[in-house]
Structures are given as C-alpha cells and as structure tokens.
PDB file of C-alpha atoms and ligand atoms in Angstrom:
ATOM      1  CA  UNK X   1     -17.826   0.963  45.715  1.00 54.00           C
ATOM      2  CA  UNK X   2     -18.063  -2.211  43.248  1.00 58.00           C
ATOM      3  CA  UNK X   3     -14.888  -2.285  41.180  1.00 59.00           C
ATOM      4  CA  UNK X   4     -15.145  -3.732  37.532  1.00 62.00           C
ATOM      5  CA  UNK X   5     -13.622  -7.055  36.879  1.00 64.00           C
ATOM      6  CA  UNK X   6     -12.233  -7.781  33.636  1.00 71.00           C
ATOM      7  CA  UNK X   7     -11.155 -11.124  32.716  1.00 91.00           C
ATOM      8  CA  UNK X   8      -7.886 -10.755  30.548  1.00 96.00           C
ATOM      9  CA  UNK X   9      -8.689 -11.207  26.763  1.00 97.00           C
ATOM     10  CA  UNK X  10      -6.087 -13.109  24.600  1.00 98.00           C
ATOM     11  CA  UNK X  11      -3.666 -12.167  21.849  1.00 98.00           C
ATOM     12  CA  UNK X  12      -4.524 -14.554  19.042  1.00 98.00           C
ATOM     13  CA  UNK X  13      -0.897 -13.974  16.510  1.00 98.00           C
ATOM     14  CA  UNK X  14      -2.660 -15.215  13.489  1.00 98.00           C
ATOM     15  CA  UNK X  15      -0.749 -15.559   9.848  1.00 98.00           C
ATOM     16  CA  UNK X  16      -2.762 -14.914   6.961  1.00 98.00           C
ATOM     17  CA  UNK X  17      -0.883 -16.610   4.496  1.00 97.00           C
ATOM     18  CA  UNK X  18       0.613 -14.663   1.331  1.00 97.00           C
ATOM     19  CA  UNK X  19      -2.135 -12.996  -0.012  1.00 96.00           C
ATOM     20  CA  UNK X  20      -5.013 -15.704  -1.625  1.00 97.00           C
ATOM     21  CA  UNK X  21      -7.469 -15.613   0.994  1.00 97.00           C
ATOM     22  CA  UNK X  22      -8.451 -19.334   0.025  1.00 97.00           C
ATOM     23  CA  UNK X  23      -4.552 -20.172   2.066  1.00 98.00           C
ATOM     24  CA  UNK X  24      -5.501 -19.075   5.343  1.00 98.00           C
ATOM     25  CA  UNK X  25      -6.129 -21.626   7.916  1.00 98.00           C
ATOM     26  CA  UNK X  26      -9.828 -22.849   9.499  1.00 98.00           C
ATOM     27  CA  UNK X  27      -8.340 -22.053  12.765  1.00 98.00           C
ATOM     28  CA  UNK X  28      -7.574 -18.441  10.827  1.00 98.00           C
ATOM     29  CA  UNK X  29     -10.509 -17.680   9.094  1.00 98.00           C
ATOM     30  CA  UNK X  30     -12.327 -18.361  12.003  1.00 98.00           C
ATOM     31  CA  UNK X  31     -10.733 -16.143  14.200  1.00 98.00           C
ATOM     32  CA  UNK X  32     -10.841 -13.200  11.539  1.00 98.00           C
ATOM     33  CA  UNK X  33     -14.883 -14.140  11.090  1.00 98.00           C
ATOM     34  CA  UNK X  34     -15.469 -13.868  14.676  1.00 98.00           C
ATOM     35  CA  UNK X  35     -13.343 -11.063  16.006  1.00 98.00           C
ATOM     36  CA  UNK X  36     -14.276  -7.663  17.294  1.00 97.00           C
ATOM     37  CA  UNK X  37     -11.039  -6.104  17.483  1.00 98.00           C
ATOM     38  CA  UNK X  38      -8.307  -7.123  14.385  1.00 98.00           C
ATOM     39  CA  UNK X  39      -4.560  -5.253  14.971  1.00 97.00           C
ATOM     40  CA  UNK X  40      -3.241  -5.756  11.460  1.00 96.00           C
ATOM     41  CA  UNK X  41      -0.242  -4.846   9.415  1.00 92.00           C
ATOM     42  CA  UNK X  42       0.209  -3.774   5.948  1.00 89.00           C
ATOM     43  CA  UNK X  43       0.520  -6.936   3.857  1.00 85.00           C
ATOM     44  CA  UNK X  44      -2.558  -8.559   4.728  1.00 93.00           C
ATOM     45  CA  UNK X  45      -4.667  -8.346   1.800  1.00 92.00           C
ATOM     46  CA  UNK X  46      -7.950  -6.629   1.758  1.00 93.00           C
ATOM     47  CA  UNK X  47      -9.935  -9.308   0.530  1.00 95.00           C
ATOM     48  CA  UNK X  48      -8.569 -10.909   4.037  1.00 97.00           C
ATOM     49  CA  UNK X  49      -9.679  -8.098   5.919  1.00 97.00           C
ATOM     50  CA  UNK X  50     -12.932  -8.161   4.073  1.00 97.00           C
ATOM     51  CA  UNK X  51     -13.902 -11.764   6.287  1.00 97.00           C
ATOM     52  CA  UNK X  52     -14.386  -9.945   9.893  1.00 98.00           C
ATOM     53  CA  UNK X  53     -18.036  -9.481  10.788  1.00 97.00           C
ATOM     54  CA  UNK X  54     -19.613  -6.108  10.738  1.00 96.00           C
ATOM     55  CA  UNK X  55     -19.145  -3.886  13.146  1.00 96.00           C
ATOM     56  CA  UNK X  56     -15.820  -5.140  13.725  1.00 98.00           C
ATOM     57  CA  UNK X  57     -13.270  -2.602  14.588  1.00 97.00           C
ATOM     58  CA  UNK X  58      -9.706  -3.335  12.711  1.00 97.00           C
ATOM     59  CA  UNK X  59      -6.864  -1.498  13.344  1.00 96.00           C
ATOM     60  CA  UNK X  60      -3.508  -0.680  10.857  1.00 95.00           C
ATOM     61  CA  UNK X  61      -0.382  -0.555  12.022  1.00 93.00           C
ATOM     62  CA  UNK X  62       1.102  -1.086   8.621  1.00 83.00           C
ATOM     63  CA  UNK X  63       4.714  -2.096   8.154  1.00 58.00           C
ATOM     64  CA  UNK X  64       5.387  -1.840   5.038  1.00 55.00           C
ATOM     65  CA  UNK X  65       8.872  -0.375   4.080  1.00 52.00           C
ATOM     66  CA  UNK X  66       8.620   3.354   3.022  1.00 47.00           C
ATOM     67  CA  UNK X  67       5.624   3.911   4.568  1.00 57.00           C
ATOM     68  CA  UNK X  68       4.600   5.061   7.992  1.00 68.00           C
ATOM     69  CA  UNK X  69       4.139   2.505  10.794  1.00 80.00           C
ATOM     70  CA  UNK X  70       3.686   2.292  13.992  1.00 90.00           C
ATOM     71  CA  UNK X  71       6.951   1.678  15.977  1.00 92.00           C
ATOM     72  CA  UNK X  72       7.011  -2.293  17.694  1.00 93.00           C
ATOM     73  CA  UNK X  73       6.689  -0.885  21.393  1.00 95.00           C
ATOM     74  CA  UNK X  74       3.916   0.588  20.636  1.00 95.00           C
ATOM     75  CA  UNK X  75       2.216  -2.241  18.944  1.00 96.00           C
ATOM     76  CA  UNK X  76       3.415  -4.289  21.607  1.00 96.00           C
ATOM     77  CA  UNK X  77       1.559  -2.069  24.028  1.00 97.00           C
ATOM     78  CA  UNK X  78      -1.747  -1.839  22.379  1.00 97.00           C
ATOM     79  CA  UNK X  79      -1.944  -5.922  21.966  1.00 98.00           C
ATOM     80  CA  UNK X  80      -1.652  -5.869  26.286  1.00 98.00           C
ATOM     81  CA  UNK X  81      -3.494  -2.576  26.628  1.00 98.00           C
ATOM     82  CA  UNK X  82      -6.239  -3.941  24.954  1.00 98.00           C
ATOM     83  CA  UNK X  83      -6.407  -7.983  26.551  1.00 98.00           C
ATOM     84  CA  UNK X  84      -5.937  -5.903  29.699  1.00 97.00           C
ATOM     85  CA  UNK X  85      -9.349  -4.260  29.457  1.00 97.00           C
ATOM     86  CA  UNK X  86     -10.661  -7.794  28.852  1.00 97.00           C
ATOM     87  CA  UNK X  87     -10.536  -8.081  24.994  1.00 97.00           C
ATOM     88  CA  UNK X  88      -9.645 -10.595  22.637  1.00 98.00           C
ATOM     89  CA  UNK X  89      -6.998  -9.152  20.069  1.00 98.00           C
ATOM     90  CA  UNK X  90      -6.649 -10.787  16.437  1.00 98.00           C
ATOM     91  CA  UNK X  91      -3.188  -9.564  15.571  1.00 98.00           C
ATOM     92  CA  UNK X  92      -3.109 -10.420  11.743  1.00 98.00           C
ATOM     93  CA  UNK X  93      -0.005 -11.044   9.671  1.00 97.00           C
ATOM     94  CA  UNK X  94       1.153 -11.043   6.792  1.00 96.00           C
ATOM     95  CA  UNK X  95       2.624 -15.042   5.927  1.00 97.00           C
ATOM     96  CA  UNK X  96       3.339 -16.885   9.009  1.00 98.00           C
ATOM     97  CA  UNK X  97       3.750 -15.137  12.487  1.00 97.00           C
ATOM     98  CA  UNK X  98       7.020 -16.152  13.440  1.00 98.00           C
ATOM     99  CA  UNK X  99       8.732 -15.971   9.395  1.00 97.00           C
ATOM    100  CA  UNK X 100      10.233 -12.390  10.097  1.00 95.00           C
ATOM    101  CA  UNK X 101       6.846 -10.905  11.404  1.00 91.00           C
ATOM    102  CA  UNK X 102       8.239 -10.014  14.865  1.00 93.00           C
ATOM    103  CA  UNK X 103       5.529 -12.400  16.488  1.00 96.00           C
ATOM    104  CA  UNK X 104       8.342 -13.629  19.118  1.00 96.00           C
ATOM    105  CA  UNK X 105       8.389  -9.912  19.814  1.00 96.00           C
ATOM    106  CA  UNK X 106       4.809  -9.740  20.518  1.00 97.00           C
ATOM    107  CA  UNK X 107       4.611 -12.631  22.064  1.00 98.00           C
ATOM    108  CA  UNK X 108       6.828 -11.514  24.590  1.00 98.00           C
ATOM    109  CA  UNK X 109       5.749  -8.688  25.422  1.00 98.00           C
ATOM    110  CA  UNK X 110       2.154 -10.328  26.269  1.00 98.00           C
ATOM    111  CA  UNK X 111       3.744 -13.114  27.962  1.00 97.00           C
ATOM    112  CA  UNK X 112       5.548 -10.322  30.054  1.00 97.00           C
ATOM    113  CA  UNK X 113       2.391  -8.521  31.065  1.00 97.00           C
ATOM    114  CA  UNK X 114       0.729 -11.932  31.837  1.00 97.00           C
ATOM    115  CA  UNK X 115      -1.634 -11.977  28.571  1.00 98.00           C
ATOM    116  CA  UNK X 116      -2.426 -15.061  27.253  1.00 98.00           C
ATOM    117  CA  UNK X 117      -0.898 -15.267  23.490  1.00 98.00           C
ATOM    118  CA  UNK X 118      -1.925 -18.153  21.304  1.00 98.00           C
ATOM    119  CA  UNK X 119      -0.128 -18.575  18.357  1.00 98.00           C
ATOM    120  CA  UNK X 120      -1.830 -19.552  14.286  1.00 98.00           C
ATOM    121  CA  UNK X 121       0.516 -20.518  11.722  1.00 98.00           C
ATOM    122  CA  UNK X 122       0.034 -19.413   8.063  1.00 98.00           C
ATOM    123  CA  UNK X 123       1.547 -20.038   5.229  1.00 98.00           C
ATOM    124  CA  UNK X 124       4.847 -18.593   4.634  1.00 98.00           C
ATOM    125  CA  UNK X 125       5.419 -15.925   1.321  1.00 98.00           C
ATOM    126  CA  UNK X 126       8.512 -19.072   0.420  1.00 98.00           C
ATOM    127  CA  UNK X 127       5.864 -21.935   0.699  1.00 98.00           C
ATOM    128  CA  UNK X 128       2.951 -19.901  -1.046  1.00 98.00           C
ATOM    129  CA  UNK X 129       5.699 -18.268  -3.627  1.00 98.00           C
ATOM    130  CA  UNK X 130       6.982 -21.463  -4.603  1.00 98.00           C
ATOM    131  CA  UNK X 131       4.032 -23.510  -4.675  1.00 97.00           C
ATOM    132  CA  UNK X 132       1.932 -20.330  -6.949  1.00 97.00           C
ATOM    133  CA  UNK X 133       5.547 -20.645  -9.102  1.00 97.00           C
ATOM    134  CA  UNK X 134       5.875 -24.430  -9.169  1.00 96.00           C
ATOM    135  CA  UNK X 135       9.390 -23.528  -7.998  1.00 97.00           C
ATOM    136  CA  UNK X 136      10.304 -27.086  -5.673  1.00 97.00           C
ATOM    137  CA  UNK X 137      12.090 -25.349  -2.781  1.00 97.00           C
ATOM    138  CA  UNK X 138      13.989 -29.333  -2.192  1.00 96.00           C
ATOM    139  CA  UNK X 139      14.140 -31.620  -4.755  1.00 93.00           C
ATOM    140  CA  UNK X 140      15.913 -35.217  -4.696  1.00 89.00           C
ATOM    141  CA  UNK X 141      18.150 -34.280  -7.872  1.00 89.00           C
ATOM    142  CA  UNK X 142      19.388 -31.150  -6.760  1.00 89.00           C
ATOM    143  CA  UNK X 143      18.065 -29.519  -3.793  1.00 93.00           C
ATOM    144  CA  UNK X 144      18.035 -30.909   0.043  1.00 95.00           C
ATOM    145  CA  UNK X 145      18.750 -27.681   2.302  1.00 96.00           C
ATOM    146  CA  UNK X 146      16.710 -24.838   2.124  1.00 97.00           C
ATOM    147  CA  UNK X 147      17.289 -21.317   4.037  1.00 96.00           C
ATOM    148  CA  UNK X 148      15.194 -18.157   4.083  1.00 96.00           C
ATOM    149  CA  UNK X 149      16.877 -14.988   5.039  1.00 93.00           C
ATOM    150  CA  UNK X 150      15.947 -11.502   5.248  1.00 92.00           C
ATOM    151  CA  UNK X 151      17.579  -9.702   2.402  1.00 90.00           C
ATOM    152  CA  UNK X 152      17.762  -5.783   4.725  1.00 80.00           C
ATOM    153  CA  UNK X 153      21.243  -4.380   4.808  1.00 65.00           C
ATOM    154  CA  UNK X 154      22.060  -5.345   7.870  1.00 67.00           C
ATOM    155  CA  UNK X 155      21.642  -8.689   6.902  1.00 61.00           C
ATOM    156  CA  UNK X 156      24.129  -8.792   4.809  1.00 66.00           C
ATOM    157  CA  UNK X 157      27.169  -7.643   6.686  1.00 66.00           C
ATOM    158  CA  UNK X 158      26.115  -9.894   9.657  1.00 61.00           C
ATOM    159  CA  UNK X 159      25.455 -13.255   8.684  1.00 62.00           C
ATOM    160  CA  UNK X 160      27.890 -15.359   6.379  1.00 69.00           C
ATOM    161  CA  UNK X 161      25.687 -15.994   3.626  1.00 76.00           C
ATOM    162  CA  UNK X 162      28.628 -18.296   1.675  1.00 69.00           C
ATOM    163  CA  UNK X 163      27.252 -21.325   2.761  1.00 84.00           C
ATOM    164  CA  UNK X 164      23.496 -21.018   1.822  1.00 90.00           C
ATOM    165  CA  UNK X 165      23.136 -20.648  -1.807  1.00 91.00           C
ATOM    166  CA  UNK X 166      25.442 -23.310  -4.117  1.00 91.00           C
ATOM    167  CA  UNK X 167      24.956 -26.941  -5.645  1.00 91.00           C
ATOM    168  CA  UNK X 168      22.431 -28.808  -3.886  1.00 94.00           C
ATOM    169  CA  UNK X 169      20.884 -25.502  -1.683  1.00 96.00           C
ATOM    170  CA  UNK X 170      17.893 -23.141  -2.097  1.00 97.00           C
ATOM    171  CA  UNK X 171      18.516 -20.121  -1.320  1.00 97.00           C
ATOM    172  CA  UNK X 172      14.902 -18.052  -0.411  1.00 98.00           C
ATOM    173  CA  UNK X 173      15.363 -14.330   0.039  1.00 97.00           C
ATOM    174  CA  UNK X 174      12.584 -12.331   1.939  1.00 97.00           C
ATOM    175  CA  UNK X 175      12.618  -8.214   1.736  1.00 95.00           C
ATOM    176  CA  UNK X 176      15.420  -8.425  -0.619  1.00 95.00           C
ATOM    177  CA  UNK X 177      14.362  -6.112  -3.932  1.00 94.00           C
ATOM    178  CA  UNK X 178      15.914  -3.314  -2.487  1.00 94.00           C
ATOM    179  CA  UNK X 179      18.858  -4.926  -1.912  1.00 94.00           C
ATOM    180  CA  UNK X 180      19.258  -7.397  -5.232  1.00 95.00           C
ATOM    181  CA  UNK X 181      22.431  -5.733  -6.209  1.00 95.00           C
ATOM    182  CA  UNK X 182      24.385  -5.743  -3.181  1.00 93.00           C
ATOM    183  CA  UNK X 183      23.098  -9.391  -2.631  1.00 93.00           C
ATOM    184  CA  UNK X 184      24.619 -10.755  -5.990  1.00 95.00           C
ATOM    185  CA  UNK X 185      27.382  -8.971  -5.863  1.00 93.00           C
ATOM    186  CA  UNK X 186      28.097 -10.199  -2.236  1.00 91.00           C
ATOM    187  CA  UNK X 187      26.720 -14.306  -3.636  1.00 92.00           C
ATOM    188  CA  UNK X 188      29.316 -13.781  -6.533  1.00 93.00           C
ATOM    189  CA  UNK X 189      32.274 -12.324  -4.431  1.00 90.00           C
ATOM    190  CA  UNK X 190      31.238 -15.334  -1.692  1.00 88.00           C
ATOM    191  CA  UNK X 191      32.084 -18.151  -4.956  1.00 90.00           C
ATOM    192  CA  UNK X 192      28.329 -18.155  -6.300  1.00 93.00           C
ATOM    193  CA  UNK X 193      28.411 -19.209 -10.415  1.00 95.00           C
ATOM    194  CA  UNK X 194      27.074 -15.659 -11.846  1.00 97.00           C
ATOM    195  CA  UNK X 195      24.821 -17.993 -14.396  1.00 96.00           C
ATOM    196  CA  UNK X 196      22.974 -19.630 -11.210  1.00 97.00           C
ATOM    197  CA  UNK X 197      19.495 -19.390 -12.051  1.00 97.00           C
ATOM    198  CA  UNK X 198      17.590 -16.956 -10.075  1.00 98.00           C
ATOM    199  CA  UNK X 199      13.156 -16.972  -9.606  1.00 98.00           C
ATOM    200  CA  UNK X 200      11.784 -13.511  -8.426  1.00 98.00           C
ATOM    201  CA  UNK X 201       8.030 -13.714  -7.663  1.00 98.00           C
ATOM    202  CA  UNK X 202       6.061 -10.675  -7.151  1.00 98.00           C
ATOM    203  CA  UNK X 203       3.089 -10.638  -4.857  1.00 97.00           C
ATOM    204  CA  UNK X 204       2.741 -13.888  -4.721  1.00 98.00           C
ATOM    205  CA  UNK X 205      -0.812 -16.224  -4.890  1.00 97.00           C
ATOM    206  CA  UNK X 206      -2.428 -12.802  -5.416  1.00 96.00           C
ATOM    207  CA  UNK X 207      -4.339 -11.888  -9.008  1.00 95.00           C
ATOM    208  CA  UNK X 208      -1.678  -9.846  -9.998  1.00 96.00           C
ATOM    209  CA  UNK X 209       1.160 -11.959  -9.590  1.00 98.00           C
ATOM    210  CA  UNK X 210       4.539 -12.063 -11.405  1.00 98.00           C
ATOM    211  CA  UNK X 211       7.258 -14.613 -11.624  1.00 98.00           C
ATOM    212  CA  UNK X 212      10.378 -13.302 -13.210  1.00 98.00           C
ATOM    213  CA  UNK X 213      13.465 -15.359 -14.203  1.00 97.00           C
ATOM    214  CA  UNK X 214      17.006 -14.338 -14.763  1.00 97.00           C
ATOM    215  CA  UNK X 215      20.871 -15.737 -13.919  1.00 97.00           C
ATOM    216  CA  UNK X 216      22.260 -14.604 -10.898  1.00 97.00           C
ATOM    217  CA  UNK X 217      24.349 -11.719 -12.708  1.00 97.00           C
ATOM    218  CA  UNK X 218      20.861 -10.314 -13.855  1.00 98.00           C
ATOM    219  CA  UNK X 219      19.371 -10.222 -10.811  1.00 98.00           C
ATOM    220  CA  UNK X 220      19.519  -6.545 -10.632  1.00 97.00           C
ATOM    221  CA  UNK X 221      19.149  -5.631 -14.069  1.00 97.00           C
ATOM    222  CA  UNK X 222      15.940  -8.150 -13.793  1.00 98.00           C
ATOM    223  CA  UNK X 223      14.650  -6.216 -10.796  1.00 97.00           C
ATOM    224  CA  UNK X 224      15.625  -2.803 -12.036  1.00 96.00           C
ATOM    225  CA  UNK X 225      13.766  -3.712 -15.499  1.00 96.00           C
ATOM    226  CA  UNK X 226      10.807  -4.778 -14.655  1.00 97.00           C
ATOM    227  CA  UNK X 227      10.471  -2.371 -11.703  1.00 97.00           C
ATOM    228  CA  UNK X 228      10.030  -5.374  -8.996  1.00 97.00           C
ATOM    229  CA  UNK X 229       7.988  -4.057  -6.419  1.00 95.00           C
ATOM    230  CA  UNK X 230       7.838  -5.184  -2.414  1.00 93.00           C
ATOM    231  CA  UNK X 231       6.181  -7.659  -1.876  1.00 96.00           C
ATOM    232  CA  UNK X 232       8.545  -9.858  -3.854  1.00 98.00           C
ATOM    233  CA  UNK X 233      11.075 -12.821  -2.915  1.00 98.00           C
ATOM    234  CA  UNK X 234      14.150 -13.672  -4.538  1.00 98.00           C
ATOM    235  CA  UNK X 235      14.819 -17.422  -5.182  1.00 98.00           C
ATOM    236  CA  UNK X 236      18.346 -18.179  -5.759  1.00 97.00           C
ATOM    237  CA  UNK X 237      19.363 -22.092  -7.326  1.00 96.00           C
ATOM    238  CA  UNK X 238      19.067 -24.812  -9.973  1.00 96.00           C
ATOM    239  CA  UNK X 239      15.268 -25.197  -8.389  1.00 96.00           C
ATOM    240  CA  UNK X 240      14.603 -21.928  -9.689  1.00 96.00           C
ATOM    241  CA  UNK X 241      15.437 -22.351 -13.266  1.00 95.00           C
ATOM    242  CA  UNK X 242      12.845 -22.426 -15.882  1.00 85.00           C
ATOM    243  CA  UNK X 243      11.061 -25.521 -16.022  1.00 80.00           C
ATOM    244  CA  UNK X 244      12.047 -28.025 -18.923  1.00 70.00           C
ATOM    245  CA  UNK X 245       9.222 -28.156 -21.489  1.00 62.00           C
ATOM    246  CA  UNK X 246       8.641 -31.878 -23.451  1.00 60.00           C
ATOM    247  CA  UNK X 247       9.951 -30.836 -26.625  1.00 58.00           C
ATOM    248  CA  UNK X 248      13.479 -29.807 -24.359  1.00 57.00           C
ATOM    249  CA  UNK X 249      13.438 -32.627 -22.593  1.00 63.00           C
ATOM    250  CA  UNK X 250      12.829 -34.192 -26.065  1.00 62.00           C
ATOM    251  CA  UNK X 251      15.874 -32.710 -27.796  1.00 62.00           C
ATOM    252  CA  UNK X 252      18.497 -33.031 -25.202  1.00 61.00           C
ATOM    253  CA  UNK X 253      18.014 -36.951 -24.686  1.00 66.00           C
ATOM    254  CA  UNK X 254      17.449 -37.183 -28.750  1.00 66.00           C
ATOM    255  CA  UNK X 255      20.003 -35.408 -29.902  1.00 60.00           C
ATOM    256  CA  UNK X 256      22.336 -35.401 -27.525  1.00 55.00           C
ATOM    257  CA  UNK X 257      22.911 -39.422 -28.360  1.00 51.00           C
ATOM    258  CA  UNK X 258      22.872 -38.365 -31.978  1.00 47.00           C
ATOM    259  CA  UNK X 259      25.684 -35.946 -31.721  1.00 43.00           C
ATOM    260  CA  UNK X 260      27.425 -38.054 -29.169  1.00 40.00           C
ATOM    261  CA  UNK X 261      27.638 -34.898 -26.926  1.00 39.00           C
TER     262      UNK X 261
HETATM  263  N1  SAH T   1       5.762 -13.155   8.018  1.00 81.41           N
HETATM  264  C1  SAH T   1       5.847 -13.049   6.558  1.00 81.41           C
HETATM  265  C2  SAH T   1       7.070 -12.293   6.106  1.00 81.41           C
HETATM  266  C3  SAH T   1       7.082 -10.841   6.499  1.00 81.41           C
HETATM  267  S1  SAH T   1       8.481 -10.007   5.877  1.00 81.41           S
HETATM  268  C4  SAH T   1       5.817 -14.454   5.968  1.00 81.41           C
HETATM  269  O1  SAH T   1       5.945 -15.438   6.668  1.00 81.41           O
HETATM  270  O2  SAH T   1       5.644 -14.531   4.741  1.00 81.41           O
HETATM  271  C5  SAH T   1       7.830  -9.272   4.418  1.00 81.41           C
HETATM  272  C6  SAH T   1       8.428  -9.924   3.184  1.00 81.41           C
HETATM  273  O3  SAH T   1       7.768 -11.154   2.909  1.00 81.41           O
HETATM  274  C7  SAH T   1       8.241  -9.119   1.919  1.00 81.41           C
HETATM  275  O4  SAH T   1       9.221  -8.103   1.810  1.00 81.41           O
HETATM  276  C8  SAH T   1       8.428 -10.179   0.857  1.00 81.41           C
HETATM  277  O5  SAH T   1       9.775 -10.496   0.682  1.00 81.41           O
HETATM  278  C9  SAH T   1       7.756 -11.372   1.517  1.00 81.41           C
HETATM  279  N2  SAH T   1       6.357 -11.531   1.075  1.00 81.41           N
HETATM  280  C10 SAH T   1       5.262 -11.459   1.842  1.00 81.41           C
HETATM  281  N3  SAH T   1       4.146 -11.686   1.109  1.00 81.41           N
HETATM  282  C11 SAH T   1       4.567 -11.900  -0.168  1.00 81.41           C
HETATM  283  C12 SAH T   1       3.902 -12.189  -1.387  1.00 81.41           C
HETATM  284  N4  SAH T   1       2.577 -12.294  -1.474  1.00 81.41           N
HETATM  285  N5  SAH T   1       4.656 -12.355  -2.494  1.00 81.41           N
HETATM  286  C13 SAH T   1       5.994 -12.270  -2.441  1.00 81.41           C
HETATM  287  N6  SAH T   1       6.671 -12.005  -1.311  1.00 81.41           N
HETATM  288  C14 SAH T   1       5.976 -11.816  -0.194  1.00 81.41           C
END
C-alpha cells in the first residue's frame, strides 16, 4: 500500500500593519498575494484581505472584544493541523505579531508540533497611530522612554504602572477604551498631573480615522463623549498635546518678553 507523504507546510505569523494597506510590508503583501490558505483575525482590514489571489480560502477567527472568537487552543491547533497536511498557513494580524497578538503563543505551539513558523513584522497600531497623528512617541525636549501596555483589567491590578507615564515618558495604551476611567483614576491616584495631556486615536491610518485630545482628567468624559470605539489607543504625555501652531509659537516668545512673564 503506498502511503502519502506530505512535506510539512509553514506557519508564516504575518502583521498587517494598522489598517492602511499601503503599511504592510513587501515580505507581507507578498505572502497575502500568494497564499492559498489565510487564518486571520478580526482587525485586519478588508481592503487587506482583498490582496489574496482568487480562489484563496481565508479563514476568521476574529478576536475582537465582544464578539465571538475562536478560543487560542484552537487556533493554535488549526495553524499545525493544517502545515501538518502539508500546507502553508498565512496567519494574518492585526499590527505587529508579537505587539499583544499572541504570536509567541502560536509560535509555540508550532514550534511544539515541529512546524516550521517564520515570523513578518508589521507595523505596530503605536507606530502607525502616532505617525497618522504626528504624535512623536520620543522627542529630545521631553520624551526619551516610551512603554506600550495593554489597558484590560487585569492589567491594571498587576503591573505598577507609576513609573511609565510622567515628565519625560510616553505612555501608549493598547485595548484601553473600555477601561479609560479606571486607568486615570489609577495614573492620578499613582501622582500623574490630572492636566497631562492625553491623544486618543481611533482606527488609526484607516479613512475614517479620529484623533481626539483631552487632559488626563477628561480622558473618560473624552471617550464617553465622543463614543470612542475599539480600535482606539490612548496616548498619555506632553508628546501628546496639541501641536503649537505659528501664530502660538508667535505670541508666547512675543509677548511673553513684552509682559516680562
Ligand atoms: N498586534 C496589534 C495589537 C493587537 S491588540 C498591534 O501590534 O498593533 C488590539 C489593540 O490594538 C486595539 O484594542 C487597539 O488598542 C490597538 N489597535 C489596533 N489597530 C488599531 C488602529 N488601527 N487604530 C487604533 N488602535 C489600534
């Protein structure tokens, strides 16, 4: 009886940048273009998805909060099912693979079953956010350490956050709208000036974008208001205050020498 050989296919973790289709990688976009099978997850944008050939055959396993997903294991299981049976997997994310996308997860779990995994960076939601929002995330007059943190619940009792946000930090918050009002309160209680100013950026680099800007103390009012929606991030310090037109720039060296202030 002749058996069928299958060579084992490889798990390409791929990140497709924040949303603008024009940020993904070569290496990226030619991996989506070429693919036959594309595992993907809910923020990947459609106009993304709209690359792969015909014929291809993607597959959702959306993760977006509030919405059915599939649970990790099993994700983890179809990525080695699949490169088992001698397939090439394009496991699409949303940002960069290894910025809170569980990639190290996946990774693991193909490096476990003896998969090859090869790993494409993409642009981070922070980089793409800040660059769309001409937010500098560092900044030689005020800004040289930058931290992104996930903004869940249990984020926020486990980690010290005290250190991360002040004078001379960026603070970038990722999956944090549904939590803006415990996270000020906790940044305030922690020592954080209320009137720190505070960037919120909306589906960022996509058509629809919106940046938002309010003082720490507003933060939830701000999101609340304008009914911020997932995906957003919250950018917390001096960096994210509105940028200084000529005509303040103008008046504040003018008149300040005139009024001596
Ligand atoms: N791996 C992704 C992050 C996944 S976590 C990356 O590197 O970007 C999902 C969170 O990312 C969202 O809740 C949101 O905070 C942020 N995010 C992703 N895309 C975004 C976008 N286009 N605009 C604003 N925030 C975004």
């Amino acid at each position: 009886m002749q058996e069928t050989v299958h060579n084992t296919g490889t798990v390409y973790l791929v990140g497709a940048g924040p949303g603008d289709p024009d940020l993904l990688t070569l290496r990226a976009a030619r991996l989506i273009m070429n693919a036959r099978l594309i595992v993907h997850d809910g923020l990947v944008d459609p106009a993304i998805l709209s690359m792969a050939r015909k014929g291809a055959r993607l597959v959702s396993v959306a993760k977006r909060r509030s919405r059915h997903s599939m649970p990790q294991p099993e994700i983890n299981a179809l990525l080695v099912a699949e490169a088992l049976a001698g397939k090439d997997v394009v496991r699409l994310k949303g940002g960069d693979p290894f910025v809170f996308g569980r990639g190290g997860e996946e990774a693991e779990a193909c490096r476990a079953a003896g998969v090859p995994v090869e790993v494409v960076p993409g642009i981070s939601a922070a980089l793409g956010a800040a660059a769309a929002a001409q937010i500098p995330l560092t900044h030689r007059d005020c800004a040289s350490i930058v931290s992104f943190v996930a903004g869940q619940c249990k984020g926020l009792t486990d980690q010290d956050w005290a250190g991360l946000a002040g004078k001379g930090r960026t603070l970038v918050i990722y999956m944090g709208v549904a939590t803006s009002e415990a996270i000020a309160e906790k940044l305030i209680a922690d020592g954080l000036s209320p009137d720190m100013p505070v960037a919120v950026i909306e589906n960022a680099t996509r058509p629809d974008m919106r940046v938002l800007r309010a003082e720490l103390a507003g933060l939830p009012a701000l999101v609340n208001g304008a009914r911020v929606k997932s995906p957003a991030l919250i950018v917390i310090g001096e960096v994210a205050a509105e940028p200084e037109t000529e005509l303040r720039a103008f008046a504040r060296e003018n008149l300040t020498m005139e009024f001596g202030q």
